Coordinates of C-alpha atoms in Angstrom, one line a residue:
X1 CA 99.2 88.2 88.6
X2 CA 101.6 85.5 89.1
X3 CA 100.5 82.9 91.0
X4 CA 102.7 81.8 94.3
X5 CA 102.8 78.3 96.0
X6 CA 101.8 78.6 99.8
X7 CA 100.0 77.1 102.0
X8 CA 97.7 78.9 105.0
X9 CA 97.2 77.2 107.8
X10 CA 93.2 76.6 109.1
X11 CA 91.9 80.3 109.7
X12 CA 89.8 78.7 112.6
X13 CA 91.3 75.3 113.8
X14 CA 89.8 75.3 117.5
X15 CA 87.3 74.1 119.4
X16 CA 85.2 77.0 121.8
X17 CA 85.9 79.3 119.1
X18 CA 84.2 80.2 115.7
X19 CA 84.4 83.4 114.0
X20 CA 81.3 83.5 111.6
X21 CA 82.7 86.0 108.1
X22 CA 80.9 87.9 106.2
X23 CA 78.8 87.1 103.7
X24 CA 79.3 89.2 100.1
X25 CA 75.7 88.0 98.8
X26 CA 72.7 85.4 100.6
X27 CA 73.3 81.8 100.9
X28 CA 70.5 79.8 100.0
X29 CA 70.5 76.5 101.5
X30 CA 69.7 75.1 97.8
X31 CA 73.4 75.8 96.9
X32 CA 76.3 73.4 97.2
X33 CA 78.8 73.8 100.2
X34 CA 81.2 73.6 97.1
X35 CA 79.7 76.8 95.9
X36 CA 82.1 80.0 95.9
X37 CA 79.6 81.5 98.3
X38 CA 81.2 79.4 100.7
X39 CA 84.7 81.0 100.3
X40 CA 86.6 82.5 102.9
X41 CA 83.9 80.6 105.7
X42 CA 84.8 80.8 109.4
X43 CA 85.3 77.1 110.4
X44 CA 85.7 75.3 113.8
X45 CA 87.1 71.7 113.7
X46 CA 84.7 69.0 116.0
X47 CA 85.1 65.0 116.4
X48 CA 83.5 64.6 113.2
X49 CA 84.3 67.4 110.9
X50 CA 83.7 70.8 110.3
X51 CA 81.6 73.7 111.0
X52 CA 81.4 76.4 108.6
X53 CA 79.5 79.8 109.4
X54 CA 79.2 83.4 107.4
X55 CA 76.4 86.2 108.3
X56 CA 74.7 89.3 107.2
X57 CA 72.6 91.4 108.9
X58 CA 69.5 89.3 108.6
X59 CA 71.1 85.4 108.8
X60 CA 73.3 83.1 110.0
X61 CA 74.6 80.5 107.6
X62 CA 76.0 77.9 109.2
X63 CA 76.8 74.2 107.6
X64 CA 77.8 71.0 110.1
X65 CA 80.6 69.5 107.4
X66 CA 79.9 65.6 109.2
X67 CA 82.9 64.2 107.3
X68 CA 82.5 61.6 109.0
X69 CA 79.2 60.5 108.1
X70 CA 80.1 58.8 104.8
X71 CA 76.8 56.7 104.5
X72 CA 75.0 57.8 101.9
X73 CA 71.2 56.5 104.2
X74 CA 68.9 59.4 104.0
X75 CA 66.0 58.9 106.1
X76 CA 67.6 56.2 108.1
X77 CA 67.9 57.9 111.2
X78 CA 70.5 60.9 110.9
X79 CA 69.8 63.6 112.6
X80 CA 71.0 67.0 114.6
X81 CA 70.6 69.4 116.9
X82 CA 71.6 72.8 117.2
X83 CA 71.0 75.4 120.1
X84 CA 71.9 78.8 121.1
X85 CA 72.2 80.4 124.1
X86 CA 69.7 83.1 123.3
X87 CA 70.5 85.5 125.9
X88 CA 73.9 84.7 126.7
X89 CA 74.7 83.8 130.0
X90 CA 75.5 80.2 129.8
X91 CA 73.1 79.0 131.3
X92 CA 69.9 77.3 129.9
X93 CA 67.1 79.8 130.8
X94 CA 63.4 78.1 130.1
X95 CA 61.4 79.7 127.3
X96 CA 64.5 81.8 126.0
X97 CA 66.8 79.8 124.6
X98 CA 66.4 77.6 121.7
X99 CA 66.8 74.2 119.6
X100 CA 66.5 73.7 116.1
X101 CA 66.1 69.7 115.3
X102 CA 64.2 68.3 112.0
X103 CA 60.6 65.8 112.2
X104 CA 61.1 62.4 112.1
X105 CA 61.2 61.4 108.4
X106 CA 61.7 65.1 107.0
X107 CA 65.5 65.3 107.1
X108 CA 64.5 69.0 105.4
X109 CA 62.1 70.2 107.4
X110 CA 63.4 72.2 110.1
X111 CA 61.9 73.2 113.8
X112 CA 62.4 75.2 116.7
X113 CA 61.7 74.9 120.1
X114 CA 62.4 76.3 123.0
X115 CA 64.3 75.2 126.2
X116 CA 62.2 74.3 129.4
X117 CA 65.0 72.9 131.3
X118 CA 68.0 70.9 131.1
X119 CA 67.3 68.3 128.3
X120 CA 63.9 69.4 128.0
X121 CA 61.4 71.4 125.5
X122 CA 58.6 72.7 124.2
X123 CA 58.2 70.9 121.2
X124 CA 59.0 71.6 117.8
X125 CA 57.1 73.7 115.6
X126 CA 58.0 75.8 112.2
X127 CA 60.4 78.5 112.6
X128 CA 59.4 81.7 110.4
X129 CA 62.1 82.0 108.5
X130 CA 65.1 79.3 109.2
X131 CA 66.0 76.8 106.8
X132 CA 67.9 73.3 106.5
X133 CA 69.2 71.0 103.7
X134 CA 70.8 68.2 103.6
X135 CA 73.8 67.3 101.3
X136 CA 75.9 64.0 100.1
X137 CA 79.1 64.7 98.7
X138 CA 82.7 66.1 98.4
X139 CA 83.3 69.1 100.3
X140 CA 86.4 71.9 101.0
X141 CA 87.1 69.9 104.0
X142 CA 87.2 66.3 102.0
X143 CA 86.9 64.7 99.0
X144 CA 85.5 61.7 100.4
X145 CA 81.3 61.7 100.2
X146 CA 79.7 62.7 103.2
X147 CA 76.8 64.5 105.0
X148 CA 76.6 67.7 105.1
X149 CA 73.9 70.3 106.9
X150 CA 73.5 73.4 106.0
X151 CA 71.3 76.4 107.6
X152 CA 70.0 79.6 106.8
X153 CA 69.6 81.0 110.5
X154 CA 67.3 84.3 111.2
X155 CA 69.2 86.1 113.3
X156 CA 66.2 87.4 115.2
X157 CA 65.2 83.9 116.0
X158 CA 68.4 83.5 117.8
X159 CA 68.3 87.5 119.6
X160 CA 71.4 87.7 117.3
X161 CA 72.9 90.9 115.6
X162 CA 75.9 92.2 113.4
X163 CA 75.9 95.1 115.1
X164 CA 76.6 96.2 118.9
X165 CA 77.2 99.1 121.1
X166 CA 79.3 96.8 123.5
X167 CA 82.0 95.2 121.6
X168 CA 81.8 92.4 119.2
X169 CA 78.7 90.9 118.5
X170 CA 78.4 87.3 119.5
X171 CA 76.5 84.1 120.4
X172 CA 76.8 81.1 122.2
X173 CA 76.0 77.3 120.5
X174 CA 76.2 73.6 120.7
X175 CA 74.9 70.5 118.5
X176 CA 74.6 67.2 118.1
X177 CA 74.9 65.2 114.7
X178 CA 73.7 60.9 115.0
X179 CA 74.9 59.0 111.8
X180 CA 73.5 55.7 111.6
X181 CA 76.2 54.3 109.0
X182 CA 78.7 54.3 110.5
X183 CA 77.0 54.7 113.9
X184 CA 77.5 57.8 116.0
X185 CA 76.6 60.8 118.5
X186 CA 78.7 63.4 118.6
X187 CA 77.3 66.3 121.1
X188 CA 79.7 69.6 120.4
X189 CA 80.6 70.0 123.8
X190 CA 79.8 67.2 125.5
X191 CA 76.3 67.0 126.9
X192 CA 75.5 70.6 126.3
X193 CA 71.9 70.3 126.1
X194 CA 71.8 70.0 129.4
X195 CA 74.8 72.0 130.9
X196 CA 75.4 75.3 128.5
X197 CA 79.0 76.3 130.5
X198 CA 80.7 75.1 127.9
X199 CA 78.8 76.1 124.9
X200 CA 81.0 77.2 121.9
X201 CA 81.4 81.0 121.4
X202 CA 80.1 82.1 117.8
X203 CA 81.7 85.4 117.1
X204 CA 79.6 87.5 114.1
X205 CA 81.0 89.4 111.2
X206 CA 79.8 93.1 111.7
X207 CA 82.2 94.0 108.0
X208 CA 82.3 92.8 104.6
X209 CA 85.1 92.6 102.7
X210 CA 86.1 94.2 99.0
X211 CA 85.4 90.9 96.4
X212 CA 89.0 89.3 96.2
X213 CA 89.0 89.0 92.3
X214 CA 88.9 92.7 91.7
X215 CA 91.5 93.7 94.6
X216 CA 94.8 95.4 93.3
X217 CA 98.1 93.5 93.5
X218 CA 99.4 95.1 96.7
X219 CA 96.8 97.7 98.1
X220 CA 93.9 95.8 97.3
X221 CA 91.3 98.4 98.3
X222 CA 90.7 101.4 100.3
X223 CA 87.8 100.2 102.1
X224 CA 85.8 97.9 100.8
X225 CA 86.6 99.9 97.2
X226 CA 89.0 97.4 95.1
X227 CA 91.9 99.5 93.7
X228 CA 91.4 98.1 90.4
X229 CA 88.6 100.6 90.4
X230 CA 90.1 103.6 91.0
X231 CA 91.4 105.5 87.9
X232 CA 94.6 106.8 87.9
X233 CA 92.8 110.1 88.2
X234 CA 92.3 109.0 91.9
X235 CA 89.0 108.6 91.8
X236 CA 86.6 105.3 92.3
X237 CA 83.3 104.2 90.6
X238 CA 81.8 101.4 91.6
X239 CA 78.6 99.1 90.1
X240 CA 75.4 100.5 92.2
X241 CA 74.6 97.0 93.2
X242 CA 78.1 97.2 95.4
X243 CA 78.1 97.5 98.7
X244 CA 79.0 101.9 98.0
X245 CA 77.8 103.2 94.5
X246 CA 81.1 105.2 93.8
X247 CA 80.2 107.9 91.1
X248 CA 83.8 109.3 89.9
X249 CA 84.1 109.8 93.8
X250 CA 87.0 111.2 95.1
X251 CA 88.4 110.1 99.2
X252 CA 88.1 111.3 102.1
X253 CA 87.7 111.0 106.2
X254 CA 89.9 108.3 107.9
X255 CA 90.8 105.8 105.3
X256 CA 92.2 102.3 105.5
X257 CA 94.4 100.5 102.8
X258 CA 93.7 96.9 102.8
X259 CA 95.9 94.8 101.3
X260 CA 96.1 91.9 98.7
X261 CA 95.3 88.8 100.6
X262 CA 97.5 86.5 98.5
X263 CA 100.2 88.9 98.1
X264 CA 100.8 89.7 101.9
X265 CA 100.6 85.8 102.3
X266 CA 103.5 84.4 99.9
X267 CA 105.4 87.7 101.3
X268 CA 105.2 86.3 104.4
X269 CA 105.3 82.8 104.3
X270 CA 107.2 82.1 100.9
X271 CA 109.7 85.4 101.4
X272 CA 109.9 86.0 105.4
X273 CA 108.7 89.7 105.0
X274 CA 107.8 91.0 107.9
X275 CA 108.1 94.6 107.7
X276 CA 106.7 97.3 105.3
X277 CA 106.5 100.8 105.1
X278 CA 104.2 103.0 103.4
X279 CA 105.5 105.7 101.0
X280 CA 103.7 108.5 99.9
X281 CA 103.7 111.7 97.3
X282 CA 101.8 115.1 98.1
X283 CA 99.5 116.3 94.9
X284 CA 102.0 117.5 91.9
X285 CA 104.9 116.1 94.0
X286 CA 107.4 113.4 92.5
X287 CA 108.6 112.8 95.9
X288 CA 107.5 109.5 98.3
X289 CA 108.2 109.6 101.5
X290 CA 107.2 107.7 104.5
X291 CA 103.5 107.7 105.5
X292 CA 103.3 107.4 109.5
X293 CA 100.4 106.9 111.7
X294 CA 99.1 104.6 114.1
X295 CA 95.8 102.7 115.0
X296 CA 94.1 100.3 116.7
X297 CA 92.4 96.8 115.8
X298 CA 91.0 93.6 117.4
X299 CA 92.9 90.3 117.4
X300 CA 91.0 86.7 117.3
X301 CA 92.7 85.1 120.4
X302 CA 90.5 81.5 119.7
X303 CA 88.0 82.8 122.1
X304 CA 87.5 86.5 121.7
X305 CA 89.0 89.3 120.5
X306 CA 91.6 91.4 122.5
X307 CA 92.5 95.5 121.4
X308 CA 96.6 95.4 119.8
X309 CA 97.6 98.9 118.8
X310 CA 99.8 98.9 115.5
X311 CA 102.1 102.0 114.9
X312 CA 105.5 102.7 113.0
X313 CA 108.9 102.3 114.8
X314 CA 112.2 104.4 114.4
X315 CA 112.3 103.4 110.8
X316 CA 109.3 104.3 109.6
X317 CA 108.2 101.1 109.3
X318 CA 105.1 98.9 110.3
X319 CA 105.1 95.0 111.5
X320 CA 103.2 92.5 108.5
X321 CA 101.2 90.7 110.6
X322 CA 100.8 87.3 110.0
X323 CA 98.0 87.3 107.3
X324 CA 96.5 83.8 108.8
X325 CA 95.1 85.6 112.0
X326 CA 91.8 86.8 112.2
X327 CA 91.7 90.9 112.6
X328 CA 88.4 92.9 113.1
X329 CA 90.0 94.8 109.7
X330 CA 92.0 91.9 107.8
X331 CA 95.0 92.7 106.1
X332 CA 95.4 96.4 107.3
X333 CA 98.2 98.0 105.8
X334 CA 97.4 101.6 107.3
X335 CA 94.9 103.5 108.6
X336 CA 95.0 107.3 108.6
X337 CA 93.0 110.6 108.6
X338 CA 93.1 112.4 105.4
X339 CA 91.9 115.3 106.9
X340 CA 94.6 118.4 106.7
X341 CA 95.8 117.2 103.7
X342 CA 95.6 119.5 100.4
X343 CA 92.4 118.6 98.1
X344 CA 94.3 116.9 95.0
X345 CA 95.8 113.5 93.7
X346 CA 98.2 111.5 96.6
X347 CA 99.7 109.0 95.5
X348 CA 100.7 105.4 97.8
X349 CA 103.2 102.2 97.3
X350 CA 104.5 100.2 99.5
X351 CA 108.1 98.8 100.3
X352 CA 108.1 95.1 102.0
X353 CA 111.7 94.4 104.6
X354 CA 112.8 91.1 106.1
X355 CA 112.8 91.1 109.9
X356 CA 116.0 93.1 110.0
X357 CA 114.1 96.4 108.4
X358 CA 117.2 96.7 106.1
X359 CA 116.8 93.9 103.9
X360 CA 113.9 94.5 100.8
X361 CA 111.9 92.0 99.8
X362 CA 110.7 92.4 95.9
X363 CA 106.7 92.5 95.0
X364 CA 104.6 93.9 92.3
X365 CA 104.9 97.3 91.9
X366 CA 101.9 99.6 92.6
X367 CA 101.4 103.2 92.6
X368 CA 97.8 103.9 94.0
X369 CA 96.5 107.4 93.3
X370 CA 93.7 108.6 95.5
X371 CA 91.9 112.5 94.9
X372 CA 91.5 113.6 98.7
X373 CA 89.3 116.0 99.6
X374 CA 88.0 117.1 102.7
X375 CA 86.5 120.6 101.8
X376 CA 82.7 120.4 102.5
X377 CA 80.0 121.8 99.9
X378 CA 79.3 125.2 100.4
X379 CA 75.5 125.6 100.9
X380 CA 73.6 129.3 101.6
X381 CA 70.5 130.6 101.3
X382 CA 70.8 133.3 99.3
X383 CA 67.6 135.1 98.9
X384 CA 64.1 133.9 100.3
X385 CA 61.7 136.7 98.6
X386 CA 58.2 137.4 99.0
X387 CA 56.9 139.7 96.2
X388 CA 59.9 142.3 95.4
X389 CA 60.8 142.5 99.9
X390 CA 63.1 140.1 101.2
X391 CA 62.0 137.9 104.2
X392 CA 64.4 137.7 106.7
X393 CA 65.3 135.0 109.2
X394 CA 62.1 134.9 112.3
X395 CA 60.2 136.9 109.7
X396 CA 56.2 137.0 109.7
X397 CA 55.0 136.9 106.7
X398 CA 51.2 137.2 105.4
X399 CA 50.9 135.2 102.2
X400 CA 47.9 136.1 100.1
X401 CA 45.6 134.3 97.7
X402 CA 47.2 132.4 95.1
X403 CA 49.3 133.0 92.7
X404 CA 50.9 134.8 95.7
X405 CA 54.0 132.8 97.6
X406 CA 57.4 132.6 98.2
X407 CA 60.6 133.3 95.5
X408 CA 64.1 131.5 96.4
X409 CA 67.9 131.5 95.4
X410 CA 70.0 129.2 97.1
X411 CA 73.6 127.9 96.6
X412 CA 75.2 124.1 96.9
X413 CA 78.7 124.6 95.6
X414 CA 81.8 122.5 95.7
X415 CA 84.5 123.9 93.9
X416 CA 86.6 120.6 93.3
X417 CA 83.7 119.3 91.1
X418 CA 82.6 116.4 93.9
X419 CA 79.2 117.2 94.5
X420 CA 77.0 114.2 94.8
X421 CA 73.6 115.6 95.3
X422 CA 71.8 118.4 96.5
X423 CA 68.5 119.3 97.9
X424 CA 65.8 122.6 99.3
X425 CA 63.4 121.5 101.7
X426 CA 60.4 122.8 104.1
X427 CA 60.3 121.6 107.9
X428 CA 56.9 122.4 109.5
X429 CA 54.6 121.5 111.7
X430 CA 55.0 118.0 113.6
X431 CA 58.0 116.4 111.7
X432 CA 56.4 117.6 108.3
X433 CA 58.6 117.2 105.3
X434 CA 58.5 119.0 101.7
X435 CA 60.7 118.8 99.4
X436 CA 60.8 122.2 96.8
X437 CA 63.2 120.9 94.7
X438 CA 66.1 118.3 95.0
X439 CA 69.0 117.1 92.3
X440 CA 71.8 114.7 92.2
X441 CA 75.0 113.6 90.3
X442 CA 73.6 111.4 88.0
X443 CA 70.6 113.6 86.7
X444 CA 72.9 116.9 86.5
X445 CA 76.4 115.4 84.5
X446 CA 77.3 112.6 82.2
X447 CA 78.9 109.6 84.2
X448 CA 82.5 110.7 85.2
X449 CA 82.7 114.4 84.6
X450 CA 82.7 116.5 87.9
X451 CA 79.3 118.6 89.4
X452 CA 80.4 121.7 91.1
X453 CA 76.7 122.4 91.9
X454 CA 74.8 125.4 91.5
X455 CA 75.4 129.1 92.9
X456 CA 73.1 131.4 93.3
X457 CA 70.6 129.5 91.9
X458 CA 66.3 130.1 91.4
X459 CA 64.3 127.7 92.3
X460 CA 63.0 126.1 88.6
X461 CA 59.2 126.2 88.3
X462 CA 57.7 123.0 87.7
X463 CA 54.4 121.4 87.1
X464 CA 53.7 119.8 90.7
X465 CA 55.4 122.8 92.4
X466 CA 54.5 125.9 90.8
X467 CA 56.6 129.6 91.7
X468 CA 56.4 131.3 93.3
X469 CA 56.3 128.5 96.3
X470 CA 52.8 128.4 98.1
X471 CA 52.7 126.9 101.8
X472 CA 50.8 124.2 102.1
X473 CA 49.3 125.2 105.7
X474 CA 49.6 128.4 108.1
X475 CA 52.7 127.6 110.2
X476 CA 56.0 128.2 111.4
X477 CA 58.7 126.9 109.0
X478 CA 62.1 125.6 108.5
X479 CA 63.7 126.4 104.4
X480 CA 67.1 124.3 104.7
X481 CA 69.0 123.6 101.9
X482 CA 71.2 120.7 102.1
X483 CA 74.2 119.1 100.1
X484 CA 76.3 115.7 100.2
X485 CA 80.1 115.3 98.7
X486 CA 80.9 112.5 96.3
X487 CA 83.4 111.8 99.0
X488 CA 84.2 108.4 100.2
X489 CA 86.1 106.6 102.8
X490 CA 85.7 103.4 101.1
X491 CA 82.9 102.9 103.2
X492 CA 80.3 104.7 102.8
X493 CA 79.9 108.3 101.5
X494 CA 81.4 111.5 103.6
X495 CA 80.9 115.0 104.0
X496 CA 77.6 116.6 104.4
X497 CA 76.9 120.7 104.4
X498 CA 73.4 121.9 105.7
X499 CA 71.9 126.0 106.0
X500 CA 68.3 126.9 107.3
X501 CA 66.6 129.6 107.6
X502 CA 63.4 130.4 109.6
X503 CA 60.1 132.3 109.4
X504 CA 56.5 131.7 110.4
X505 CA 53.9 132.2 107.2
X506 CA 50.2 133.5 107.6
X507 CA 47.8 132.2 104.8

């Protein structure tokens, strides 16, 4: 890919306002804040440098970037403090909210304690999981030697989550840093330790985002599924340690085309694109035509995020957003449901206009082809058989002395070969469980050819579950038999198919 001279400004530049993003793998304190684990941080500018945050679901890592604090002294005095406002209301409430702090003489040995007032505590003692280390040297945010902090947070310590049922998941936090060479306090805001109404709002990533080196030149992923690894047969496989295991999976649901970070970013700044439309061809079609929808997404506002609807106008065409704003979904392109559309290879590109819609600015060209389908398995039971009679749904059924039990046939079909896995279970009793027999992509096919499934299909004997099928107790029971697409939305796997049948069995 060529490589294009711009400059983005600061993602985060403000004070009251950091947006925390989110972490692709666990940052240990151990590693430098040079580290690429670091890329891509949230950062809020203070007096004396920078702060720096990413999260998962299990920690906050957060690093107080004193660029200021160029003495290299350890152990002469520098020290911080960091507190959240553990139940959010800004205001300090005693034996809730907390402090993290070091012990005198251990710059790397952290504690917590807990508010018991304005400027007042418990004491400190060894948090469970939270960590702290110190560093002295260049960072992203200068090249001049400095200190550096950097924390490993449990989010349960701080009552925090990625996920919420009322909006964006946040927090609210202050801190102190004291450098003894040169000599300074700097509380971030001013005296918050004993006043929290001015606390800084800490704004958690609740999505990851697609690794930047493997995104496509224009569409850079569907999802959090780089392009680059989707074949032009339309469908994606991914490594199973990624956040989806993509098996030759074909696309589905709503999906979202994320762009190329650095691609939307010289088109914008370097080329004054600002409009774009998306073009696309029906399966065995030759034929691109525009691609209209609509959809919503949150904007960073440098305090929270507000709802902005995006949607085409009478062109056909979609505003580029400037790619230097924060988005709940970054660099959106499009967002539209597949579903309706005929199971087969679409194909996307993308045209990019100046502000006049008429004018075309030039970029790498792309076709992406994605296999949609939508179709669900087909599951039945086809025959549940006791002896030579078939049992029928709210049948009783006496089952004798063994060998005697139960003979099945049961189908999991999908005819466009995107099966992922199947399974035949027993539900009895009090949320009782067992499995007859179960089978999945990757134990039926060679990697990349298509499963259609089974039809029709007897239950195999085998060793720990011998046929015909013996109940393990008297009861009333469930037989469901239940089958997953290797569908994606670039997000996680779609399309799920399910068929029970009942009867009670008398041993």
């Amino acid at each position: 890919m060529p490589q294009f001279n711009f400059t983005l400004p600061p993602l985060f530049s403000i004070l009251n306002g950091l947006v925390s993003k989110w972490a692709q793998t666990p940052i240990s304190p151990e590693l430098s804040i040079n580290d690429p684990a670091w890329n891509e941080a949230g950062t809020m500018n203070f007096a004396k440098g920078v702060v720096m945050a990413k999260n998962d679901t299990r920690f906050l890592y957060l690093a107080l970037d004193v660029t200021a604090d160029t003495g290299n002294d350890p152990g002469t005095g520098d020290y911080f403090w960091l507190t959240f406002d553990v139940d959010e209301n800004r205001a300090i409430s005693s034996n809730r909210d907390v402090n993290y702090g070091t012990y005198r003489n251990q710059p790397e040995k952290l504690g917590i304690q807990k508010y018991l007032g304005p400027g007042r505590w418990t004491g400190l003692s060894v948090p469970p999981e939270s960590e702290v280390k110190v560093e002295f040297g260049p960072s992203p945010n200068s090249a001049t030697p400095h200190r550096i902090w950097k924390f490993k947070i449990a989010m349960t310590e701080i009552s925090a989550s990625a996920y919420s049922w009322f909006g964006t998941p946040f927090t609210y936090f202050g801190f102190r840093v004291r450098s003894q060479s040169p000599g300074f306090v700097q509380d971030t805001p001013s005296n918050f330790y004993r006043d929290f109404s001015k606390l800084n709002k800490l704004t958690f990533a609740t999505k990851p985002t697609a690794y930047y080196g493997d995104l496509g030149p224009v569409i850079g992923s569907v999802g959090l599924i780089p392009t680059t690894k989707i074949g032009n047969d339309g469908k994606a496989d991914t490594d199973k340690n990624y956040f989806i295991h993509a098996q030759n999976a074909a696309f589905g649901g709503v999906l979202s085309l994320i762009g190329n970070r650095s691609t939307l970013s010289n088109l914008y700044y370097n080329q004054q694109a600002r409009k774009y439309r998306i073009l696309h061809a029906e399966p065995g079609s030759n034929t691109f035509v525009p691609l209209v929808s609509s959809w919503r997404n949150y904007k960073w506002t440098g305090s929270d995020y507000d709802l902005i609807a995006v949607g085409a106008d009478d062109r056909q065409q979609y505003p580029l957003l400037n790619p230097s704003v924060d988005y709940s979904i970054d660099d959106l392109l499009i967002q539209f449901p597949s579903m309706g559309m005929d199971a087969g290879i679409h194909r996307f590109r993308v045209e990019f206009f100046r502000e006049n819609g008429t004018t075309p600015v030039p970029t790498s060209a792309q076709t992406l082809s994605l296999f949609i389908d939508n179709r669900l398995p087909y599951v039945d039971i086809d025959s549940i058989r006791h002896g030579s009679q078939e049992v029928g749904a709210c049948g009783i059924e006496q089952i004798g002395p063994a060998p005697d039990g139960l003979n099945f046939r049961v189908t999991a079909h999908d005819p466009e070969g995107n099966l992922r896995k199947f399974d035949f279970i027993a539900n009895y009793g009090e949320n009782q469980t067992r499995v007859i027999y179960r089978q999945s992509y990757s134990d039926a096919v060679a990697a990349g050819a298509n499963w259609s499934g089974m039809q029709n299909f007897a239950i195999p004997s085998t060793p720990s579950i011998p046929m015909p099928w013996r109940p393990p107790i008297q009861c009333a029971y469930s037989f469901r038999v239940r089958a997953w697409a290797r569908t994606t939305n670039g997000y996680t796997h779609v399309g799920y198919s399910s068929y029970f049948r009942t009867m009670t069995l008398l041993m």
